[in-house]
Amino acid sequence: MQRFTGTNEALEFLAWQLKAGQLVAIPTETVYGLAADALNEQACREIFAVKGRPLIDPLIVHVGSVAAAHRLAHWSPIAIELANRFWPGPLTLVLPKQEIVPDLVTAGRPTVALRMPRHSLTLRLLSGYGLNLAAPSANPFGYVSPTTLDHVKVSLGDRLAWGLDGGPCEVGVESTIVAVSETGGVGLLRPGGVPTEALEAVVGAPIEDLRESAAEASTEGLVAPGMLARHYSPRTPIALFVAGEQPKVETGEAVVWQQRPREAPAEGVSAFWLSEDGDLATVARALFGMLRQMDSLPSSRVWFELAPEQGLGRAINDRLRRAAAKR
Ligand code: TXA
Ligand code: MG
């Protein structure tokens, strides 16, 4: 993988590659994406091949403006309101698709997932060159999402020609995904960078959690496989404990705290922390790098302290639970 910084020449070159049907690893504020021209079916097919992703798992299409997104989906008033409030940013809207979107991208569903990311380099690629980019997280299917271009390079570097370096991701967990029905109902498909509370403040009602019904409805084409257990899985076994509980750590294992612990760890146990003071934005930013780091240690098991179940804590705990799910 050749690495580019965000000069005008580099962006022009990469936009050209994308238009020619090539794949490029792109930075977003959430995680790095593995991008291809969303309207080029052959290029999108290559995304699935490089990631080892099953064709039943649809892709998010990244757009450079709300106007560009109008060509790809049918918009209800509440969807427009959510986009106006949270775009560019870590919110993905699942909307009834327009015909122009290839079925491969939506895995045959009647809906398309759309988001306008807020990383300046990727926004320049999208809006400066009129691109719509289909991009899942740039990791092998089932593994931890990348929050630096180095993470991308380690796991996909020899299958991918081009990478755009936008520095470490600002948010660190993926976008929140909501489905907006034609009648204006809003349901949560994946907690993420926009807290549910913030969405509810705009919608003016509690947001229904569709995760379980989506999983059950898999045969009806509603499920998002990325929402199922055993995703974000590191190789080292992960165990979880809630704050205030004492984890049953054994010698040779590691503990990862939400914030710097007051006491030193027991003999033979390694201790790490995701933030100094428990700030959830800091924890989210550090989480995937920590999961990867734990995979490179000899620890036989790693204990993670869960975050409080509010704000970004919901997305953090969702990723931790799936990292800990039995394989
Ligand atoms: O933050 C993010 O969303 C990152 C960055 C790169 O934008 N992308 C990301 O993509 O996390 P991915 O493919 O790893 O996860 C997208 C999820 C998948 O679980 C997929 O099943 C779901 O979105 N999805 C996509 N289209 C859908 C649709 N039409 N209906 C329901 N779920 C959909
Ligand atoms: Mg992913």
mmCIF file of C-alpha atoms and ligand atoms in Angstrom:
data_model
loop_
_atom_site.group_PDB
_atom_site.id
_atom_site.type_symbol
_atom_site.label_atom_id
_atom_site.label_comp_id
_atom_site.label_asym_id
_atom_site.label_seq_id
_atom_site.Cartn_x
_atom_site.Cartn_y
_atom_site.Cartn_z
ATOM 1 C CA MET A 1 0.000 0.000 0.000
ATOM 2 C CA GLN A 2 1.345 3.378 -1.017
ATOM 3 C CA ARG A 3 0.660 6.121 1.511
ATOM 4 C CA PHE A 4 -0.400 9.635 0.501
ATOM 5 C CA THR A 5 -0.743 12.794 2.554
ATOM 6 C CA GLY A 6 -3.475 15.266 1.688
ATOM 7 C CA THR A 7 -1.768 17.499 -0.876
ATOM 8 C CA ASN A 8 -3.863 18.770 -3.778
ATOM 9 C CA GLU A 9 -1.865 16.594 -6.166
ATOM 10 C CA ALA A 10 -2.407 13.478 -4.027
ATOM 11 C CA LEU A 11 -6.151 14.094 -3.749
ATOM 12 C CA GLU A 12 -6.401 14.642 -7.472
ATOM 13 C CA PHE A 13 -4.494 11.432 -8.131
ATOM 14 C CA LEU A 14 -6.589 9.391 -5.690
ATOM 15 C CA ALA A 15 -9.865 10.824 -7.031
ATOM 16 C CA TRP A 16 -8.727 9.771 -10.461
ATOM 17 C CA GLN A 17 -7.935 6.265 -9.220
ATOM 18 C CA LEU A 18 -11.362 6.023 -7.608
ATOM 19 C CA LYS A 19 -13.054 7.146 -10.815
ATOM 20 C CA ALA A 20 -11.083 4.467 -12.640
ATOM 21 C CA GLY A 21 -12.553 1.820 -10.317
ATOM 22 C CA GLN A 22 -9.619 1.429 -7.907
ATOM 23 C CA LEU A 23 -9.883 1.073 -4.114
ATOM 24 C CA VAL A 24 -8.414 3.626 -1.692
ATOM 25 C CA ALA A 25 -8.216 3.527 2.118
ATOM 26 C CA ILE A 26 -9.691 6.831 3.322
ATOM 27 C CA PRO A 27 -9.730 8.576 6.700
ATOM 28 C CA THR A 28 -13.027 9.498 8.343
ATOM 29 C CA GLU A 29 -13.674 10.964 11.771
ATOM 30 C CA THR A 30 -14.868 7.540 12.993
ATOM 31 C CA VAL A 31 -12.587 4.847 11.501
ATOM 32 C CA TYR A 32 -10.696 4.364 8.224
ATOM 33 C CA GLY A 33 -12.797 3.174 5.295
ATOM 34 C CA LEU A 34 -12.032 0.965 2.315
ATOM 35 C CA ALA A 35 -13.511 3.089 -0.462
ATOM 36 C CA ALA A 36 -14.663 2.598 -4.035
ATOM 37 C CA ASP A 37 -16.931 4.545 -6.386
ATOM 38 C CA ALA A 38 -20.391 3.605 -5.105
ATOM 39 C CA LEU A 39 -21.930 3.714 -8.559
ATOM 40 C CA ASN A 40 -19.318 1.361 -10.024
ATOM 41 C CA GLU A 41 -20.545 -2.142 -9.261
ATOM 42 C CA GLN A 42 -17.328 -3.868 -10.290
ATOM 43 C CA ALA A 43 -15.238 -1.642 -8.013
ATOM 44 C CA CYS A 44 -17.616 -2.297 -5.104
ATOM 45 C CA ARG A 45 -17.366 -6.033 -5.699
ATOM 46 C CA GLU A 46 -13.640 -5.695 -5.105
ATOM 47 C CA ILE A 47 -14.305 -4.211 -1.639
ATOM 48 C CA PHE A 48 -16.049 -7.427 -0.592
ATOM 49 C CA ALA A 49 -13.190 -9.508 -1.988
ATOM 50 C CA VAL A 50 -10.431 -7.531 -0.249
ATOM 51 C CA LYS A 51 -12.251 -7.537 3.119
ATOM 52 C CA GLY A 52 -13.424 -11.126 2.878
ATOM 53 C CA ARG A 53 -16.900 -9.728 3.523
ATOM 54 C CA PRO A 54 -20.013 -11.745 2.668
ATOM 55 C CA LEU A 55 -22.094 -10.230 -0.139
ATOM 56 C CA ILE A 56 -25.147 -10.136 2.126
ATOM 57 C CA ASP A 57 -23.598 -7.347 4.253
ATOM 58 C CA PRO A 58 -24.442 -3.981 2.625
ATOM 59 C CA LEU A 59 -22.081 -0.994 2.396
ATOM 60 C CA ILE A 60 -22.422 2.589 3.629
ATOM 61 C CA VAL A 61 -22.251 5.198 0.875
ATOM 62 C CA HIS A 62 -20.329 8.366 1.789
ATOM 63 C CA VAL A 63 -21.445 11.618 0.197
ATOM 64 C CA GLY A 64 -19.987 15.118 0.026
ATOM 65 C CA SER A 65 -23.238 17.027 0.505
ATOM 66 C CA VAL A 66 -26.890 16.624 1.377
ATOM 67 C CA ALA A 67 -27.689 17.456 -2.244
ATOM 68 C CA ALA A 68 -25.564 14.526 -3.457
ATOM 69 C CA ALA A 69 -27.424 12.270 -1.028
ATOM 70 C CA HIS A 70 -30.754 13.281 -2.533
ATOM 71 C CA ARG A 71 -29.841 11.573 -5.798
ATOM 72 C CA LEU A 72 -29.308 8.279 -3.984
ATOM 73 C CA ALA A 73 -32.319 7.957 -1.656
ATOM 74 C CA HIS A 74 -35.859 9.106 -0.935
ATOM 75 C CA TRP A 75 -35.904 11.583 1.914
ATOM 76 C CA SER A 76 -38.599 12.094 4.541
ATOM 77 C CA PRO A 77 -38.769 15.379 6.516
ATOM 78 C CA ILE A 78 -37.303 13.782 9.645
ATOM 79 C CA ALA A 79 -34.373 12.351 7.665
ATOM 80 C CA ILE A 80 -33.677 15.817 6.277
ATOM 81 C CA GLU A 81 -33.773 17.240 9.776
ATOM 82 C CA LEU A 82 -31.331 14.634 11.081
ATOM 83 C CA ALA A 83 -28.920 15.247 8.203
ATOM 84 C CA ASN A 84 -29.112 19.011 8.672
ATOM 85 C CA ARG A 85 -28.330 18.638 12.341
ATOM 86 C CA PHE A 86 -25.636 15.917 12.302
ATOM 87 C CA TRP A 87 -23.917 16.047 8.893
ATOM 88 C CA PRO A 88 -21.078 16.133 8.317
ATOM 89 C CA GLY A 89 -20.617 13.731 11.222
ATOM 90 C CA PRO A 90 -20.871 10.187 12.575
ATOM 91 C CA LEU A 91 -24.521 9.511 11.707
ATOM 92 C CA THR A 92 -25.577 7.033 9.009
ATOM 93 C CA LEU A 93 -29.147 7.200 7.704
ATOM 94 C CA VAL A 94 -30.748 4.095 6.194
ATOM 95 C CA LEU A 95 -33.308 5.363 3.665
ATOM 96 C CA PRO A 96 -35.358 3.971 0.762
ATOM 97 C CA LYS A 97 -32.894 3.814 -2.127
ATOM 98 C CA GLN A 98 -33.083 5.333 -5.583
ATOM 99 C CA GLU A 99 -32.583 3.073 -8.559
ATOM 100 C CA ILE A 100 -29.156 4.505 -9.415
ATOM 101 C CA VAL A 101 -27.583 2.737 -6.379
ATOM 102 C CA PRO A 102 -26.309 -0.715 -7.427
ATOM 103 C CA ASP A 103 -28.016 -3.677 -5.720
ATOM 104 C CA LEU A 104 -24.590 -5.018 -4.838
ATOM 105 C CA VAL A 105 -23.990 -2.001 -2.556
ATOM 106 C CA THR A 106 -27.239 -2.513 -0.644
ATOM 107 C CA ALA A 107 -27.014 -6.320 -0.755
ATOM 108 C CA GLY A 108 -30.324 -6.396 -2.595
ATOM 109 C CA ARG A 109 -32.201 -4.352 -0.010
ATOM 110 C CA PRO A 110 -34.657 -1.609 -0.894
ATOM 111 C CA THR A 111 -32.727 0.765 1.401
ATOM 112 C CA VAL A 112 -29.323 2.446 1.243
ATOM 113 C CA ALA A 113 -27.116 3.573 4.146
ATOM 114 C CA LEU A 114 -25.797 7.134 3.663
ATOM 115 C CA ARG A 115 -23.459 9.357 5.558
ATOM 116 C CA MET A 116 -21.469 12.556 5.084
ATOM 117 C CA PRO A 117 -18.237 12.140 7.052
ATOM 118 C CA ARG A 118 -16.511 15.125 8.603
ATOM 119 C CA HIS A 119 -12.837 14.420 7.902
ATOM 120 C CA SER A 120 -11.586 17.376 5.854
ATOM 121 C CA LEU A 121 -9.464 15.321 3.403
ATOM 122 C CA THR A 122 -12.230 12.865 2.612
ATOM 123 C CA LEU A 123 -14.750 15.690 2.290
ATOM 124 C CA ARG A 124 -12.429 17.266 -0.273
ATOM 125 C CA LEU A 125 -12.346 13.971 -2.197
ATOM 126 C CA LEU A 126 -16.123 13.640 -2.066
ATOM 127 C CA SER A 127 -17.252 17.162 -2.799
ATOM 128 C CA GLY A 128 -14.263 18.385 -4.801
ATOM 129 C CA TYR A 129 -14.530 15.555 -7.302
ATOM 130 C CA GLY A 130 -18.229 14.737 -7.159
ATOM 131 C CA LEU A 131 -17.603 11.246 -5.818
ATOM 132 C CA ASN A 132 -19.959 9.006 -3.823
ATOM 133 C CA LEU A 133 -17.862 6.426 -2.030
ATOM 134 C CA ALA A 134 -19.030 3.067 -0.766
ATOM 135 C CA ALA A 135 -16.785 2.301 2.200
ATOM 136 C CA PRO A 136 -16.949 -0.264 4.975
ATOM 137 C CA SER A 137 -14.381 -0.073 7.747
ATOM 138 C CA ALA A 138 -10.962 -0.982 6.290
ATOM 139 C CA ASN A 139 -10.395 -4.193 8.267
ATOM 140 C CA PRO A 140 -10.663 -7.869 7.363
ATOM 141 C CA PHE A 141 -14.293 -8.947 7.990
ATOM 142 C CA GLY A 142 -14.906 -9.564 11.696
ATOM 143 C CA TYR A 143 -11.715 -7.932 12.970
ATOM 144 C CA VAL A 144 -11.251 -4.660 14.870
ATOM 145 C CA SER A 145 -11.817 -1.478 12.795
ATOM 146 C CA PRO A 146 -8.739 0.665 11.978
ATOM 147 C CA THR A 147 -8.293 4.101 13.543
ATOM 148 C CA THR A 148 -4.930 4.866 11.893
ATOM 149 C CA LEU A 149 -3.574 4.197 8.409
ATOM 150 C CA ASP A 150 -0.962 1.958 10.053
ATOM 151 C CA HIS A 151 -3.788 -0.309 11.264
ATOM 152 C CA VAL A 152 -5.006 -0.536 7.665
ATOM 153 C CA LYS A 153 -1.529 -1.282 6.426
ATOM 154 C CA VAL A 154 -0.951 -4.091 8.916
ATOM 155 C CA SER A 155 -4.046 -6.067 7.975
ATOM 156 C CA LEU A 156 -4.842 -5.099 4.346
ATOM 157 C CA GLY A 157 -1.618 -3.457 3.153
ATOM 158 C CA ASP A 158 -0.649 -6.122 0.669
ATOM 159 C CA ARG A 159 -4.115 -6.315 -0.893
ATOM 160 C CA LEU A 160 -4.544 -2.592 -1.386
ATOM 161 C CA ALA A 161 -2.589 -0.155 -3.598
ATOM 162 C CA TRP A 162 -3.469 3.277 -2.165
ATOM 163 C CA GLY A 163 -4.011 4.792 1.281
ATOM 164 C CA LEU A 164 -4.752 8.407 2.266
ATOM 165 C CA ASP A 165 -3.246 9.343 5.621
ATOM 166 C CA GLY A 166 -5.495 11.663 7.609
ATOM 167 C CA GLY A 167 -3.945 11.008 11.028
ATOM 168 C CA PRO A 168 -5.620 9.179 13.920
ATOM 169 C CA CYS A 169 -9.442 9.188 13.835
ATOM 170 C CA GLU A 170 -11.069 11.863 15.955
ATOM 171 C CA VAL A 171 -14.091 9.827 17.171
ATOM 172 C CA GLY A 172 -12.659 6.303 17.153
ATOM 173 C CA VAL A 173 -15.875 4.247 17.009
ATOM 174 C CA GLU A 174 -18.078 3.872 13.925
ATOM 175 C CA SER A 175 -21.073 5.991 13.045
ATOM 176 C CA THR A 176 -24.458 5.590 14.686
ATOM 177 C CA ILE A 177 -26.812 3.899 12.198
ATOM 178 C CA VAL A 178 -30.522 4.688 12.203
ATOM 179 C CA ALA A 179 -33.240 3.475 9.873
ATOM 180 C CA VAL A 180 -35.786 6.129 8.904
ATOM 181 C CA SER A 181 -39.016 4.667 7.583
ATOM 182 C CA GLU A 182 -41.145 6.334 4.923
ATOM 183 C CA THR A 183 -43.618 7.345 7.607
ATOM 184 C CA GLY A 184 -40.846 9.025 9.620
ATOM 185 C CA GLY A 185 -40.203 6.351 12.261
ATOM 186 C CA VAL A 186 -36.583 6.349 13.486
ATOM 187 C CA GLY A 187 -34.969 3.159 14.805
ATOM 188 C CA LEU A 188 -31.465 2.411 16.037
ATOM 189 C CA LEU A 189 -29.464 -0.210 14.120
ATOM 190 C CA ARG A 190 -26.026 0.460 15.641
ATOM 191 C CA PRO A 191 -24.971 2.767 18.471
ATOM 192 C CA GLY A 192 -22.001 4.915 17.468
ATOM 193 C CA GLY A 193 -20.393 8.329 17.406
ATOM 194 C CA VAL A 194 -23.643 10.301 17.773
ATOM 195 C CA PRO A 195 -25.202 9.440 21.168
ATOM 196 C CA THR A 196 -28.803 8.214 21.052
ATOM 197 C CA GLU A 197 -29.729 10.997 23.498
ATOM 198 C CA ALA A 198 -28.695 13.613 20.917
ATOM 199 C CA LEU A 199 -30.863 11.950 18.257
ATOM 200 C CA GLU A 200 -33.823 11.752 20.602
ATOM 201 C CA ALA A 201 -33.511 15.465 21.308
ATOM 202 C CA VAL A 202 -34.017 16.146 17.578
ATOM 203 C CA VAL A 203 -36.669 13.497 16.937
ATOM 204 C CA GLY A 204 -38.556 14.520 20.075
ATOM 205 C CA ALA A 205 -39.334 10.917 21.063
ATOM 206 C CA PRO A 206 -37.501 7.832 22.324
ATOM 207 C CA ILE A 207 -35.701 5.970 19.539
ATOM 208 C CA GLU A 208 -36.663 2.333 19.214
ATOM 209 C CA ASP A 209 -33.795 -0.118 19.433
ATOM 210 C CA LEU A 210 -34.094 -2.253 16.297
ATOM 211 C CA ARG A 211 -31.040 -4.386 16.931
ATOM 212 C CA GLU A 212 -32.827 -7.506 18.107
ATOM 213 C CA SER A 213 -35.694 -7.325 15.673
ATOM 214 C CA ALA A 214 -33.171 -6.667 12.897
ATOM 215 C CA ALA A 215 -31.250 -9.794 13.851
ATOM 216 C CA GLU A 216 -34.442 -11.850 13.838
ATOM 217 C CA ALA A 217 -35.515 -10.381 10.518
ATOM 218 C CA SER A 218 -32.351 -11.476 8.767
ATOM 219 C CA THR A 219 -34.268 -13.502 6.220
ATOM 220 C CA GLU A 220 -36.353 -10.465 5.342
ATOM 221 C CA GLY A 221 -33.221 -8.610 4.390
ATOM 222 C CA LEU A 222 -33.313 -6.176 7.279
ATOM 223 C CA VAL A 223 -30.392 -7.362 9.302
ATOM 224 C CA ALA A 224 -26.974 -5.763 9.260
ATOM 225 C CA PRO A 225 -24.452 -8.529 9.906
ATOM 226 C CA GLY A 226 -22.068 -5.983 11.415
ATOM 227 C CA MET A 227 -24.553 -5.748 14.240
ATOM 228 C CA LEU A 228 -24.292 -9.349 15.272
ATOM 229 C CA ALA A 229 -22.145 -10.809 17.999
ATOM 230 C CA ARG A 230 -18.535 -11.743 17.330
ATOM 231 C CA HIS A 231 -17.592 -8.703 15.352
ATOM 232 C CA TYR A 232 -14.644 -6.489 16.257
ATOM 233 C CA SER A 233 -13.049 -9.684 17.508
ATOM 234 C CA PRO A 234 -9.439 -9.627 18.571
ATOM 235 C CA ARG A 235 -7.644 -12.979 18.781
ATOM 236 C CA THR A 236 -6.897 -12.748 22.507
ATOM 237 C CA PRO A 237 -9.949 -13.734 24.602
ATOM 238 C CA ILE A 238 -11.685 -10.713 26.143
ATOM 239 C CA ALA A 239 -13.613 -10.703 29.429
ATOM 240 C CA LEU A 240 -15.713 -7.797 30.708
ATOM 241 C CA PHE A 241 -16.562 -6.370 34.112
ATOM 242 C CA VAL A 242 -18.676 -3.432 35.249
ATOM 243 C CA ALA A 243 -17.181 -0.449 37.049
ATOM 244 C CA GLY A 244 -16.952 -1.030 40.789
ATOM 245 C CA GLU A 245 -16.734 -4.799 40.368
ATOM 246 C CA GLN A 246 -13.417 -6.544 41.065
ATOM 247 C CA PRO A 247 -12.357 -8.593 37.999
ATOM 248 C CA LYS A 248 -11.128 -12.135 38.714
ATOM 249 C CA VAL A 249 -7.800 -11.577 37.030
ATOM 250 C CA GLU A 250 -5.201 -14.328 37.077
ATOM 251 C CA THR A 251 -1.448 -14.203 36.662
ATOM 252 C CA GLY A 252 -0.473 -13.711 33.012
ATOM 253 C CA GLU A 253 -3.633 -11.747 32.227
ATOM 254 C CA ALA A 254 -4.162 -8.024 31.627
ATOM 255 C CA VAL A 255 -6.748 -5.481 32.775
ATOM 256 C CA VAL A 256 -7.843 -2.420 30.803
ATOM 257 C CA TRP A 257 -9.546 0.261 32.909
ATOM 258 C CA GLN A 258 -11.726 3.101 31.696
ATOM 259 C CA GLN A 259 -9.475 5.501 33.604
ATOM 260 C CA ARG A 260 -6.122 5.454 35.382
ATOM 261 C CA PRO A 261 -6.508 3.124 38.389
ATOM 262 C CA ARG A 262 -5.545 4.303 41.878
ATOM 263 C CA GLU A 263 -3.827 1.073 42.841
ATOM 264 C CA ALA A 264 -0.983 -0.834 41.252
ATOM 265 C CA PRO A 265 -1.959 -4.167 39.632
ATOM 266 C CA ALA A 266 -1.294 -7.494 41.371
ATOM 267 C CA GLU A 267 1.981 -9.304 40.722
ATOM 268 C CA GLY A 268 2.097 -10.822 37.199
ATOM 269 C CA VAL A 269 -0.865 -8.764 35.938
ATOM 270 C CA SER A 270 -0.475 -5.918 33.427
ATOM 271 C CA ALA A 271 -2.687 -2.844 33.718
ATOM 272 C CA PHE A 272 -3.682 -0.362 30.990
ATOM 273 C CA TRP A 273 -6.201 2.468 30.824
ATOM 274 C CA LEU A 274 -8.179 4.133 28.054
ATOM 275 C CA SER A 275 -8.219 7.638 29.578
ATOM 276 C CA GLU A 276 -6.842 9.566 32.549
ATOM 277 C CA ASP A 277 -10.237 10.582 33.939
ATOM 278 C CA GLY A 278 -12.962 8.463 32.311
ATOM 279 C CA ASP A 279 -13.836 11.021 29.612
ATOM 280 C CA LEU A 280 -15.897 8.940 27.162
ATOM 281 C CA ALA A 281 -14.712 10.733 24.008
ATOM 282 C CA THR A 282 -11.128 9.938 25.004
ATOM 283 C CA VAL A 283 -12.046 6.322 25.761
ATOM 284 C CA ALA A 284 -13.775 5.927 22.373
ATOM 285 C CA ARG A 285 -10.764 7.374 20.554
ATOM 286 C CA ALA A 286 -8.391 4.937 22.270
ATOM 287 C CA LEU A 287 -10.572 1.807 22.230
ATOM 288 C CA PHE A 288 -9.745 0.078 18.930
ATOM 289 C CA GLY A 289 -6.031 0.848 19.189
ATOM 290 C CA MET A 290 -6.099 -0.755 22.644
ATOM 291 C CA LEU A 291 -7.892 -3.875 21.357
ATOM 292 C CA ARG A 292 -5.218 -4.216 18.687
ATOM 293 C CA GLN A 293 -2.422 -3.592 21.186
ATOM 294 C CA MET A 294 -3.833 -6.321 23.447
ATOM 295 C CA ASP A 295 -3.610 -8.727 20.516
ATOM 296 C CA SER A 296 0.117 -8.118 20.281
ATOM 297 C CA LEU A 297 0.739 -8.939 23.965
ATOM 298 C CA PRO A 298 1.371 -12.417 25.356
ATOM 299 C CA SER A 299 -1.552 -12.070 27.839
ATOM 300 C CA SER A 300 -3.744 -15.170 27.877
ATOM 301 C CA ARG A 301 -6.856 -13.075 28.539
ATOM 302 C CA VAL A 302 -7.668 -9.375 28.775
ATOM 303 C CA TRP A 303 -10.278 -7.927 31.140
ATOM 304 C CA PHE A 304 -11.982 -4.713 30.008
ATOM 305 C CA GLU A 305 -13.929 -2.480 32.345
ATOM 306 C CA LEU A 306 -17.259 -1.440 30.779
ATOM 307 C CA ALA A 307 -18.174 2.240 30.347
ATOM 308 C CA PRO A 308 -21.284 3.791 31.899
ATOM 309 C CA GLU A 309 -24.309 2.927 29.710
ATOM 310 C CA GLN A 310 -24.952 6.485 28.472
ATOM 311 C CA GLY A 311 -23.809 8.833 25.715
ATOM 312 C CA LEU A 312 -20.793 7.424 23.862
ATOM 313 C CA GLY A 313 -20.646 4.709 26.537
ATOM 314 C CA ARG A 314 -23.331 2.776 24.640
ATOM 315 C CA ALA A 315 -21.187 2.516 21.514
ATOM 316 C CA ILE A 316 -18.090 1.694 23.563
ATOM 317 C CA ASN A 317 -19.879 -1.110 25.433
ATOM 318 C CA ASP A 318 -21.467 -2.438 22.236
ATOM 319 C CA ARG A 319 -18.007 -2.860 20.674
ATOM 320 C CA LEU A 320 -16.592 -4.388 23.865
ATOM 321 C CA ARG A 321 -19.445 -6.906 24.130
ATOM 322 C CA ARG A 322 -18.947 -7.993 20.567
ATOM 323 C CA ALA A 323 -15.180 -8.204 21.030
ATOM 324 C CA ALA A 324 -15.871 -10.488 24.004
ATOM 325 C CA ALA A 325 -18.534 -12.629 22.302
ATOM 326 C CA LYS A 326 -17.746 -16.343 22.042
ATOM 327 C CA ARG A 327 -16.479 -17.428 18.667
HETATM 328 O O1 TXA B 1 -18.279 5.007 10.820
HETATM 329 C C1 TXA B 1 -18.643 4.232 9.946
HETATM 330 O O2 TXA B 1 -19.839 3.994 9.718
HETATM 331 C C2 TXA B 1 -17.561 3.538 9.114
HETATM 332 C C3 TXA B 1 -16.824 4.607 8.299
HETATM 333 C C4 TXA B 1 -15.824 4.038 7.336
HETATM 334 O O3 TXA B 1 -17.761 5.408 7.646
HETATM 335 N N1 TXA B 1 -18.106 2.541 8.280
HETATM 336 C C5 TXA B 1 -18.558 1.356 8.752
HETATM 337 O O4 TXA B 1 -18.960 0.482 7.749
HETATM 338 O O5 TXA B 1 -18.586 1.079 9.919
HETATM 339 P P1 TXA B 1 -19.191 -1.075 7.989
HETATM 340 O O6 TXA B 1 -19.484 -1.615 6.645
HETATM 341 O O7 TXA B 1 -18.060 -1.649 8.709
HETATM 342 O O8 TXA B 1 -20.498 -1.121 8.823
HETATM 343 C C6 TXA B 1 -21.695 -0.667 8.224
HETATM 344 C C7 TXA B 1 -22.888 -1.355 8.759
HETATM 345 C C8 TXA B 1 -22.898 -2.833 8.467
HETATM 346 O O9 TXA B 1 -23.191 -3.528 9.657
HETATM 347 C C9 TXA B 1 -24.017 -3.008 7.457
HETATM 348 O O10 TXA B 1 -24.620 -4.251 7.589
HETATM 349 C C10 TXA B 1 -24.927 -1.832 7.810
HETATM 350 O O11 TXA B 1 -24.043 -0.809 8.108
HETATM 351 N N2 TXA B 1 -25.763 -1.414 6.672
HETATM 352 C C11 TXA B 1 -25.369 -0.932 5.493
HETATM 353 N N3 TXA B 1 -26.412 -0.720 4.672
HETATM 354 C C12 TXA B 1 -27.515 -1.080 5.353
HETATM 355 C C13 TXA B 1 -28.916 -1.103 5.046
HETATM 356 N N4 TXA B 1 -29.384 -0.752 3.858
HETATM 357 N N5 TXA B 1 -29.749 -1.551 6.013
HETATM 358 C C14 TXA B 1 -29.289 -1.913 7.230
HETATM 359 N N6 TXA B 1 -27.980 -1.915 7.568
HETATM 360 C C15 TXA B 1 -27.105 -1.520 6.647
HETATM 361 MG MG MG B 2 -16.997 -2.727 10.020
#
